[in-house]
Amino acid sequence: MTAELVRGQNHPLTESRLEIRVSAGDPVVVGAALGGADGRVPDAGRVARPGSPRLPGVEVPAGVAAAQRLSVELDALPDSVHRVHVLLALPPGGRGPARFGATAAPFVALSGAGGDDIASFTVTELDAETALVAVELYRRQGAWRVRAVGQGYAGGLAELFRDLGVDRAAELAAGVEAEAAGSAPVLSASQPSARHAGSGCRHAGTAVDWSADPTAQAASPAVPQAVPAPETPSPAGPVDYRHPRRRADEPPQPAPAAPAARPGTPPEPVAGDAAGWTMEERLYNQVWGMFEDLARSTAAYRSAVGFAESRLEKELDRVLSDPATRVGPAADAAREEARAKHGGLVERARAVLDRDLAQLTAEAEVVEHALPPALARWDSPVWHAYQAPLETPMALRLGDLHLPERRGLRIPMLVRLPLQRGLWVDCGRATGSGTDMADPAELRRLAMDCAVAHAARLLAVHPVGEFGVHVLDPAGSASAALAPLVEHGVLARPPVAGAQGVAAVLTELTRRVDLVQMAVRSGATDALPPDLDTAEQLLIVNDFPHGFDDRAVTQLRYLADEGPAVGVHLMMVADREDSRGFGPVLDPLWRSLLRITPVPDDHLADPWVRHAWTYEPSLAPAGSDVVRQVLWQVGQARRAYGL
């Protein structure tokens, strides 16, 4: 399964021969810089570029194009190379946009020798940058990994090369720009890349006929977009529930058949209407299908409204541009006609969106009632029949997502298990439009309640003894929120306070990561010390950076970077502003964590069309004891197993 990375996230590489595909909305220059153990690139001889496309273990394109491919042979790289920086730059001389913010977000995908994608990264939030480091391959303790970087430079390649430590960076940048200016563009097919081929919205009637617009553009293969389609849909047309990524060669186990529908009416939604070997996997895939459908349906509606607005503006400008027709009955009639066309287009687009949203709402209600505990809300009846599981589920619910077009339609936010990234419950002031809460003390209390709810769910969905929770509360300020975990005996140890306790826990977990890494690499997992707890571990950190010295901060960063691969996960409950004193040294830590909030906030984006989604945490209803009841059962099971 392809790992869709975000800034700062890394992923292990198990193959030596790699192909890196780069897709952008406009032609770009692609290069690679080979760095040493300190990340520095010593000279221009370690930079593969259009004028010098081949280096040992690396080959980059010799031309400029919107779709490019690089080849990397990790085993062929010199021993002194510890990092491979993949670079993108806009060509000079007015051959395209002047900044990355004016073109589609670049998309980077890594695949192995068999052609299967290993990881991908969409470089978003670019503006004035003209050059960037998209991803880097780096070697650590003999193993290679890929990290999503997305670091842009408004100063172009000269600034980028200076940041990498290249001698005479300005001269090298000028040479690369000259090589790019003199190279012939590489012609590429205009069809979407293989990754997105056929991945259009499964709502066949979502797009509206805007073929009259001569400026309509096709979507970039880098980021899937909902675009105008050359067919006018029937407002009463049904929703096609076949997800574009559900292939015929996937697991053959069929989904339950939907009841026969009357002609002209959409089929009744059915829980588990997706591919998968188990009901849990089918429900997981169905939720992701609903997520994508809502994103694409909304994108089509917003695109339609945007086109209607632009056409209205053009028609009004045409009426007002001629002084002879600017006033009078003819001008008034032309303006009324333009406004009527605008209203008709928006009304048709809204009708199609409402139809799709109604179908998705019906499907969401059916699916919600069928979700198992790991994916269900805290108010679901499945928790009343909770029993300790025998197997770890494939995913976990962190909350709900919704868009302003239909706030009542909530899509479960699911993450795969084991967790690939740590969690950051941001107790700082929310920056999105989803909250107006300003009381810092209340935000901190809610953030700790949110962390406890997530920890309780993680404990409840793992088999007994296969998941442990540690808590660092240096100042003891979270004792009230932690009471449910403490009272029912589900923690690996009581919450740790004070700087010495913080240092002891971090040292213990760092040792665990080191030992498991060495055992896995050497194939000697049976040689681990008998006192080492090999269960998955979650470390909840409250009031960071209180109680943390420089060594503790370094250990925390190490756990965030290396821990998830060997079963050690972080959950930070912190306000980033409190750690400003450490400077930029903590930026990689924050980027490596998945930020969630204790109150609604629109800081998350989908991987298809980059909508801003409002996130709401998964909390128990007010006055409910469901979390305490579940923790009591977890504690009883742990005691029965002698834990």
XYZ file of C-alpha atoms in Angstrom, residues 64-385:
322
model
C 12.496 20.280 -18.966
C 8.965 18.855 -18.724
C 5.880 18.744 -16.538
C 6.302 14.967 -16.035
C 9.793 13.680 -15.253
C 11.416 10.446 -14.040
C 14.591 9.919 -12.024
C 16.415 6.637 -11.483
C 18.235 5.846 -8.243
C 20.280 2.729 -7.469
C 20.976 2.927 -3.738
C 23.537 0.096 -3.776
C 25.509 1.906 -6.485
C 25.882 5.138 -4.515
C 29.358 5.863 -3.113
C 29.868 4.968 0.540
C 30.360 8.644 1.357
C 26.810 9.486 0.163
C 24.260 9.457 2.967
C 21.566 11.690 1.452
C 20.025 12.143 -1.990
C 18.140 15.430 -2.254
C 15.571 15.550 -5.089
C 15.403 19.126 -6.386
C 12.784 20.928 -8.474
C 13.064 24.373 -10.035
C 11.060 26.484 -12.427
C 12.881 27.147 -15.717
C 14.099 30.715 -16.294
C 13.357 33.015 -19.164
C 9.571 33.232 -18.904
C 9.027 29.651 -20.088
C 6.406 29.120 -17.410
C 5.038 30.560 -14.178
C 7.324 32.780 -12.130
C 6.618 30.984 -8.846
C 5.386 27.599 -7.643
C 2.361 29.237 -6.043
C 1.018 30.003 -9.527
C 0.993 26.387 -10.718
C -0.383 23.061 -9.549
C 1.260 21.529 -6.486
C 4.146 19.237 -7.537
C 3.578 15.542 -6.917
C 6.403 13.075 -6.249
C 6.017 9.283 -6.189
C 8.611 6.573 -5.509
C 8.227 3.099 -6.969
C 10.322 -0.047 -6.811
C 11.623 -2.342 -9.490
C 8.217 -4.015 -9.793
C 6.491 -0.734 -10.559
C 4.434 -0.602 -7.343
C 4.378 2.777 -5.629
C 6.161 2.836 -2.269
C 5.474 6.393 -1.150
C 4.150 9.657 -2.534
C 4.199 13.299 -1.507
C 2.265 16.324 -2.769
C 4.214 19.538 -2.117
C 1.583 22.033 -1.001
C 1.575 25.477 0.623
C 4.026 26.950 -1.883
C 3.872 30.608 -2.864
C 6.840 32.724 -3.978
C 9.291 29.813 -4.148
C 11.040 29.089 -7.459
C 13.132 26.121 -6.305
C 12.577 23.440 -3.700
C 13.852 20.239 -2.138
C 10.900 17.903 -2.669
C 12.063 14.707 -0.933
C 15.296 13.252 0.331
C 16.546 9.697 0.551
C 18.746 9.269 3.593
C 20.783 6.492 5.125
C 20.611 5.894 8.861
C 22.336 3.009 10.606
C 22.719 1.163 7.326
C 19.065 1.419 6.240
C 17.607 3.814 3.673
C 14.457 5.877 4.194
C 12.618 8.586 2.281
C 11.521 11.814 3.947
C 8.992 14.311 2.597
C 10.734 17.693 2.812
C 8.872 20.274 0.709
C 11.343 23.061 1.579
C 10.995 25.921 -0.905
C 13.331 28.812 -1.693
C 12.149 32.180 -2.997
C 15.768 32.931 -3.890
C 15.835 30.111 -6.420
C 18.547 27.535 -6.968
C 21.284 29.835 -5.672
C 19.655 30.004 -2.245
C 18.902 26.277 -2.336
C 22.503 25.324 -3.144
C 23.815 27.673 -0.445
C 21.534 25.994 2.080
C 22.916 22.592 1.046
C 26.454 23.883 1.573
C 27.579 23.768 -2.076
C 30.706 25.803 -2.787
C 30.215 28.587 -5.375
C 26.467 28.064 -5.217
C 25.616 31.104 -7.336
C 27.827 29.924 -10.206
C 26.336 26.434 -10.094
C 22.794 27.851 -10.056
C 23.556 30.067 -13.050
C 24.969 27.075 -14.902
C 21.923 24.922 -14.206
C 19.587 27.724 -15.358
C 21.621 28.118 -18.544
C 21.457 24.381 -19.170
C 17.690 24.417 -18.601
C 17.219 27.414 -20.892
C 19.124 25.643 -23.662
C 17.417 22.268 -23.332
C 14.520 21.234 -25.507
C 11.235 20.592 -23.726
C 10.363 16.945 -23.271
C 6.987 16.223 -24.784
C 4.695 14.156 -22.597
C 1.192 12.867 -22.964
C -1.513 15.091 -21.592
C -3.324 12.219 -19.932
C -3.150 11.921 -16.137
C -0.355 9.868 -14.656
C -0.822 6.169 -14.029
C -1.402 6.840 -10.361
C -4.483 8.901 -11.110
C -5.662 7.248 -14.279
C -9.293 6.382 -13.955
C -9.536 7.848 -10.477
C -12.302 10.261 -11.208
C -15.225 10.729 -8.886
C -17.499 7.724 -8.737
C -20.472 10.064 -8.923
C -20.927 9.870 -12.664
C -23.283 12.823 -12.775
C -21.384 15.223 -10.541
C -19.800 17.415 -13.232
C -21.883 20.040 -15.014
C -21.557 21.012 -18.673
C -19.303 24.057 -18.789
C -18.073 23.249 -22.308
C -19.044 26.729 -23.431
C -16.117 28.114 -21.444
C -13.112 28.379 -23.806
C -10.719 28.761 -20.838
C -11.610 25.507 -19.061
C -8.433 23.628 -18.158
C -7.744 19.968 -17.568
C -6.618 18.841 -14.162
C -2.937 18.482 -13.452
C -1.752 14.904 -13.033
C 0.034 16.030 -9.889
C -3.065 16.759 -7.845
C -6.411 15.272 -8.853
C -8.920 18.047 -9.479
C -12.643 18.065 -10.087
C -12.962 19.666 -13.521
C -15.783 20.531 -15.925
C -16.974 17.560 -17.972
C -18.348 17.736 -21.518
C -21.663 16.160 -20.633
C -24.725 17.669 -19.010
C -25.950 15.386 -16.225
C -29.465 14.497 -15.435
C -30.348 15.936 -12.007
C -32.182 12.709 -11.220
C -29.279 10.464 -12.264
C -28.158 7.830 -9.737
C -24.892 7.743 -7.852
C -22.440 5.116 -9.078
C -21.107 3.467 -5.929
C -18.207 1.738 -7.631
C -15.082 3.338 -6.248
C -12.459 4.060 -8.940
C -9.680 2.379 -6.970
C -11.615 -0.804 -6.277
C -10.197 -3.017 -9.002
C -11.631 -6.239 -10.307
C -8.458 -8.106 -9.359
C -8.768 -7.186 -5.673
C -9.908 -9.724 -3.072
C -12.776 -11.699 -4.568
C -14.975 -11.655 -1.505
C -18.132 -9.870 -2.648
C -19.905 -7.121 -0.761
C -23.517 -7.666 0.261
C -25.930 -7.104 -2.571
C -28.107 -4.021 -2.362
C -31.871 -4.428 -2.615
C -33.232 -3.958 -6.100
C -34.163 -0.328 -6.742
C -37.051 0.962 -8.745
C -36.109 2.303 -12.179
C -34.964 5.916 -11.949
C -34.124 5.740 -8.227
C -30.649 5.346 -6.694
C -29.755 2.025 -5.066
C -30.106 1.659 -1.323
C -26.714 2.014 0.385
C -25.265 -1.091 2.024
C -22.592 -1.269 4.715
C -19.486 -3.012 3.401
C -20.050 -2.033 -0.240
C -16.332 -2.144 -1.075
C -13.572 -4.627 -1.820
C -11.789 -6.418 0.997
C -11.167 -9.794 2.599
C -12.974 -8.987 5.842
C -15.942 -6.864 6.801
C -13.619 -4.506 8.659
C -11.484 -3.982 5.572
C -14.547 -3.426 3.392
C -15.916 -0.850 5.842
C -12.538 0.882 5.979
C -12.367 1.067 2.181
C -15.965 2.246 2.007
C -15.286 5.108 4.418
C -12.333 6.202 2.312
C -14.521 5.964 -0.786
C -17.108 8.233 0.863
C -14.329 10.642 1.849
C -13.093 10.848 -1.748
C -16.613 11.146 -3.172
C -17.460 14.062 -0.904
C -14.186 15.792 -1.757
C -14.674 15.423 -5.498
C -18.386 16.277 -5.492
C -17.669 19.457 -3.553
C -14.764 20.289 -5.857
C -17.040 19.974 -8.885
C -19.607 22.261 -7.257
C -17.016 24.877 -6.302
C -15.516 24.713 -9.773
C -18.958 25.235 -11.292
C -19.678 28.220 -9.056
C -16.269 29.690 -9.853
C -16.886 29.337 -13.566
C -20.333 30.920 -13.236
C -18.803 33.865 -11.385
C -16.051 34.339 -13.974
C -18.500 34.136 -16.888
C -20.805 36.662 -15.232
C -17.872 39.012 -14.743
C -16.792 38.651 -18.374
C -20.286 39.268 -19.710
C -20.760 42.332 -17.508
C -17.366 43.664 -18.572
C -18.342 43.199 -22.218
C -21.527 45.199 -21.672
C -19.717 47.988 -19.840
C -16.714 48.171 -22.178
C -18.669 49.905 -24.969
C -19.842 53.399 -23.961
C -22.577 53.210 -26.580
C -24.217 50.200 -24.908
C -23.295 50.934 -21.294
C -26.672 52.446 -20.428
C -30.171 52.058 -21.729
C -32.737 49.278 -22.047
C -30.399 47.033 -24.062
C -27.682 47.260 -21.426
C -30.160 46.513 -18.643
C -31.471 43.513 -20.547
C -27.928 42.214 -21.144
C -27.091 42.504 -17.459
C -30.278 40.731 -16.454
C -29.575 37.964 -18.945
C -26.029 37.526 -17.620
C -27.287 37.355 -14.027
C -29.985 34.876 -15.042
C -27.375 32.618 -16.686
C -25.232 32.864 -13.562
C -28.146 31.983 -11.312
C -29.150 29.075 -13.523
C -25.641 27.610 -13.552
C -25.270 27.901 -9.779
C -28.735 26.432 -9.223
C -28.003 23.449 -11.457
C -24.659 22.848 -9.764
C -26.264 23.035 -6.323
C -28.996 20.614 -7.366
C -26.393 18.068 -8.473
C -24.409 18.584 -5.265
C -27.520 18.213 -3.092
C -28.372 14.979 -4.862
C -24.893 13.579 -4.252
C -24.841 14.773 -0.648
C -28.188 13.119 0.011
C -26.815 9.825 -1.288
C -23.649 10.151 0.791
C -25.637 11.080 3.891
C -27.758 7.956 3.514
C -24.640 5.839 3.024
C -22.902 7.427 6.027
C -25.838 6.620 8.297
C -25.848 2.982 7.209
C -22.080 2.629 7.545
C -21.922 4.356 10.936
C -24.151 1.763 12.569
C -22.022 -1.098 11.204
C -18.599 0.139 12.350
C -16.659 -1.959 14.883
C -15.374 -0.348 18.122
C -12.064 0.802 16.651
C -13.908 2.816 13.985
C -17.086 3.735 15.865
C -18.057 6.887 17.742
C -18.075 6.772 21.524
C -21.877 7.002 21.499
C -22.196 3.869 19.354
C -24.040 0.894 20.881
C -21.075 -1.377 20.070
C -19.260 -0.049 23.135
C -21.993 -1.387 25.435
C -21.132 -4.911 24.276
